[in-house]
PDB file of C-alpha atoms and ligand atoms in Angstrom:
ATOM      1  CA  UNK A  30     -64.842  37.078 -44.398  1.00  0.00           C
ATOM      2  CA  UNK A  31     -64.204  35.371 -47.719  1.00  0.00           C
ATOM      3  CA  UNK A  32     -60.708  36.891 -47.785  1.00  0.00           C
ATOM      4  CA  UNK A  33     -59.985  35.511 -44.350  1.00  0.00           C
ATOM      5  CA  UNK A  34     -61.254  32.102 -45.448  1.00  0.00           C
ATOM      6  CA  UNK A  35     -58.905  32.172 -48.462  1.00  0.00           C
ATOM      7  CA  UNK A  36     -55.959  33.116 -46.276  1.00  0.00           C
ATOM      8  CA  UNK A  37     -56.794  30.304 -43.868  1.00  0.00           C
ATOM      9  CA  UNK A  38     -57.084  27.861 -46.769  1.00  0.00           C
ATOM     10  CA  UNK A  39     -53.701  28.978 -48.138  1.00  0.00           C
ATOM     11  CA  UNK A  40     -52.155  28.663 -44.684  1.00  0.00           C
ATOM     12  CA  UNK A  41     -53.469  25.111 -44.372  1.00  0.00           C
ATOM     13  CA  UNK A  42     -52.040  24.238 -47.812  1.00  0.00           C
ATOM     14  CA  UNK A  43     -48.677  25.729 -46.801  1.00  0.00           C
ATOM     15  CA  UNK A  44     -48.615  23.671 -43.612  1.00  0.00           C
ATOM     16  CA  UNK A  45     -49.518  20.546 -45.576  1.00  0.00           C
ATOM     17  CA  UNK A  46     -46.784  21.230 -48.170  1.00  0.00           C
ATOM     18  CA  UNK A  47     -44.223  21.799 -45.398  1.00  0.00           C
ATOM     19  CA  UNK A  48     -45.207  18.470 -43.821  1.00  0.00           C
ATOM     20  CA  UNK A  49     -44.795  16.686 -47.159  1.00  0.00           C
ATOM     21  CA  UNK A  50     -41.351  18.297 -47.639  1.00  0.00           C
ATOM     22  CA  UNK A  51     -40.359  17.201 -44.170  1.00  0.00           C
ATOM     23  CA  UNK A  52     -41.583  13.668 -44.859  1.00  0.00           C
ATOM     24  CA  UNK A  53     -39.693  13.534 -48.187  1.00  0.00           C
ATOM     25  CA  UNK A  54     -36.482  14.797 -46.546  1.00  0.00           C
ATOM     26  CA  UNK A  55     -36.801  12.204 -43.776  1.00  0.00           C
ATOM     27  CA  UNK A  56     -37.449   9.467 -46.347  1.00  0.00           C
ATOM     28  CA  UNK A  57     -34.406  10.565 -48.421  1.00  0.00           C
ATOM     29  CA  UNK A  58     -32.222  10.528 -45.305  1.00  0.00           C
ATOM     30  CA  UNK A  59     -33.443   7.011 -44.469  1.00  0.00           C
ATOM     31  CA  UNK A  60     -32.731   5.769 -48.003  1.00  0.00           C
ATOM     32  CA  UNK A  61     -29.219   7.288 -47.945  1.00  0.00           C
ATOM     33  CA  UNK A  62     -28.559   5.639 -44.601  1.00  0.00           C
ATOM     34  CA  UNK A  63     -29.714   2.258 -45.984  1.00  0.00           C
ATOM     35  CA  UNK A  64     -27.392   2.670 -48.980  1.00  0.00           C
ATOM     36  CA  UNK A  65     -24.470   3.529 -46.682  1.00  0.00           C
ATOM     37  CA  UNK A  66     -25.208   0.463 -44.555  1.00  0.00           C
ATOM     38  CA  UNK A  67     -25.287  -1.727 -47.664  1.00  0.00           C
ATOM     39  CA  UNK A  68     -21.954  -0.331 -48.843  1.00  0.00           C
ATOM     40  CA  UNK A  69     -20.480  -0.957 -45.410  1.00  0.00           C
ATOM     41  CA  UNK A  70     -21.832  -4.494 -45.538  1.00  0.00           C
ATOM     42  CA  UNK A  71     -19.679  -5.281 -48.590  1.00  0.00           C
ATOM     43  CA  UNK A  72     -16.739  -7.052 -46.977  1.00  0.00           C
ATOM     44  CA  UNK A  73     -13.894  -9.014 -48.482  1.00  0.00           C
ATOM     45  CA  UNK A  74     -14.699 -12.751 -48.083  1.00  0.00           C
ATOM     46  CA  UNK A  75     -11.024 -13.447 -47.226  1.00  0.00           C
ATOM     47  CA  UNK A  76     -10.076 -10.761 -44.704  1.00  0.00           C
ATOM     48  CA  UNK A  77     -13.457  -9.080 -43.971  1.00  0.00           C
ATOM     49  CA  UNK A  78     -12.084  -5.620 -44.760  1.00  0.00           C
ATOM     50  CA  UNK A  79     -14.603  -3.157 -46.230  1.00  0.00           C
ATOM     51  CA  UNK A  80     -14.426  -3.097 -50.002  1.00  0.00           C
ATOM     52  CA  UNK A  81     -13.627   0.263 -51.537  1.00  0.00           C
ATOM     53  CA  UNK A  82     -14.892   1.697 -54.809  1.00  0.00           C
ATOM     54  CA  UNK A  83     -12.171   1.851 -57.451  1.00  0.00           C
ATOM     55  CA  UNK A  84     -11.842   2.487 -61.152  1.00  0.00           C
ATOM     56  CA  UNK A  85      -9.228   0.679 -63.232  1.00  0.00           C
ATOM     57  CA  UNK A  86      -8.997   1.203 -66.970  1.00  0.00           C
ATOM     58  CA  UNK A  87     -12.413   2.843 -66.925  1.00  0.00           C
ATOM     59  CA  UNK A  88     -13.989  -0.173 -65.177  1.00  0.00           C
ATOM     60  CA  UNK A  89     -15.810   0.516 -61.912  1.00  0.00           C
ATOM     61  CA  UNK A  90     -15.313  -2.083 -59.206  1.00  0.00           C
ATOM     62  CA  UNK A  91     -15.134  -2.762 -55.505  1.00  0.00           C
ATOM     63  CA  UNK A  92     -11.689  -3.753 -54.278  1.00  0.00           C
ATOM     64  CA  UNK A  93     -10.286  -5.316 -51.160  1.00  0.00           C
ATOM     65  CA  UNK A  94      -7.769  -2.856 -49.624  1.00  0.00           C
ATOM     66  CA  UNK A  95      -5.473  -5.852 -48.967  1.00  0.00           C
ATOM     67  CA  UNK A  96      -5.459  -6.967 -52.627  1.00  0.00           C
ATOM     68  CA  UNK A  97      -7.478 -10.152 -52.161  1.00  0.00           C
ATOM     69  CA  UNK A  98      -9.597  -9.351 -55.166  1.00  0.00           C
ATOM     70  CA  UNK A  99     -11.967  -7.067 -56.945  1.00  0.00           C
ATOM     71  CA  UNK A 100     -15.686  -7.440 -57.487  1.00  0.00           C
ATOM     72  CA  UNK A 101     -17.492  -6.383 -60.626  1.00  0.00           C
ATOM     73  CA  UNK A 102     -21.102  -6.372 -61.649  1.00  0.00           C
ATOM     74  CA  UNK A 103     -22.042  -9.385 -63.793  1.00  0.00           C
ATOM     75  CA  UNK A 104     -22.841  -7.167 -66.799  1.00  0.00           C
ATOM     76  CA  UNK A 105     -19.492  -5.380 -66.475  1.00  0.00           C
ATOM     77  CA  UNK A 106     -17.666  -8.706 -66.331  1.00  0.00           C
ATOM     78  CA  UNK A 107     -19.557 -10.004 -69.370  1.00  0.00           C
ATOM     79  CA  UNK A 108     -18.687  -6.819 -71.278  1.00  0.00           C
ATOM     80  CA  UNK A 109     -14.992  -7.208 -70.388  1.00  0.00           C
ATOM     81  CA  UNK A 110     -14.946 -10.869 -71.423  1.00  0.00           C
ATOM     82  CA  UNK A 111     -16.692 -10.158 -74.709  1.00  0.00           C
ATOM     83  CA  UNK A 112     -13.946  -7.613 -75.571  1.00  0.00           C
ATOM     84  CA  UNK A 113     -11.307 -10.385 -75.421  1.00  0.00           C
ATOM     85  CA  UNK A 114     -12.916 -12.428 -78.214  1.00  0.00           C
TER      86      UNK A 114
HETATM   87 ZN1   ZN B  88      -9.320  -8.974 -48.353  1.00  0.00          ZN
END
């Protein structure tokens, strides 16, 4: 009887763990989707084309595919400007 109780307890823990895994996977998928939507929301202010990730001279940036400009993080820009001094 005690053995059966243990097995039942283990089974319940397994089911609970599986539910948590499923929840975590769903949550990860939702977060990835939000990140994709945010990336898609980055549009060039001139032509509204989606900005693409690019790397020039080791500097990561988002660029307009029609060469209207490139966008950098503020810290990256500050680092680049401080190199010129
Ligand atoms: Zn543009």
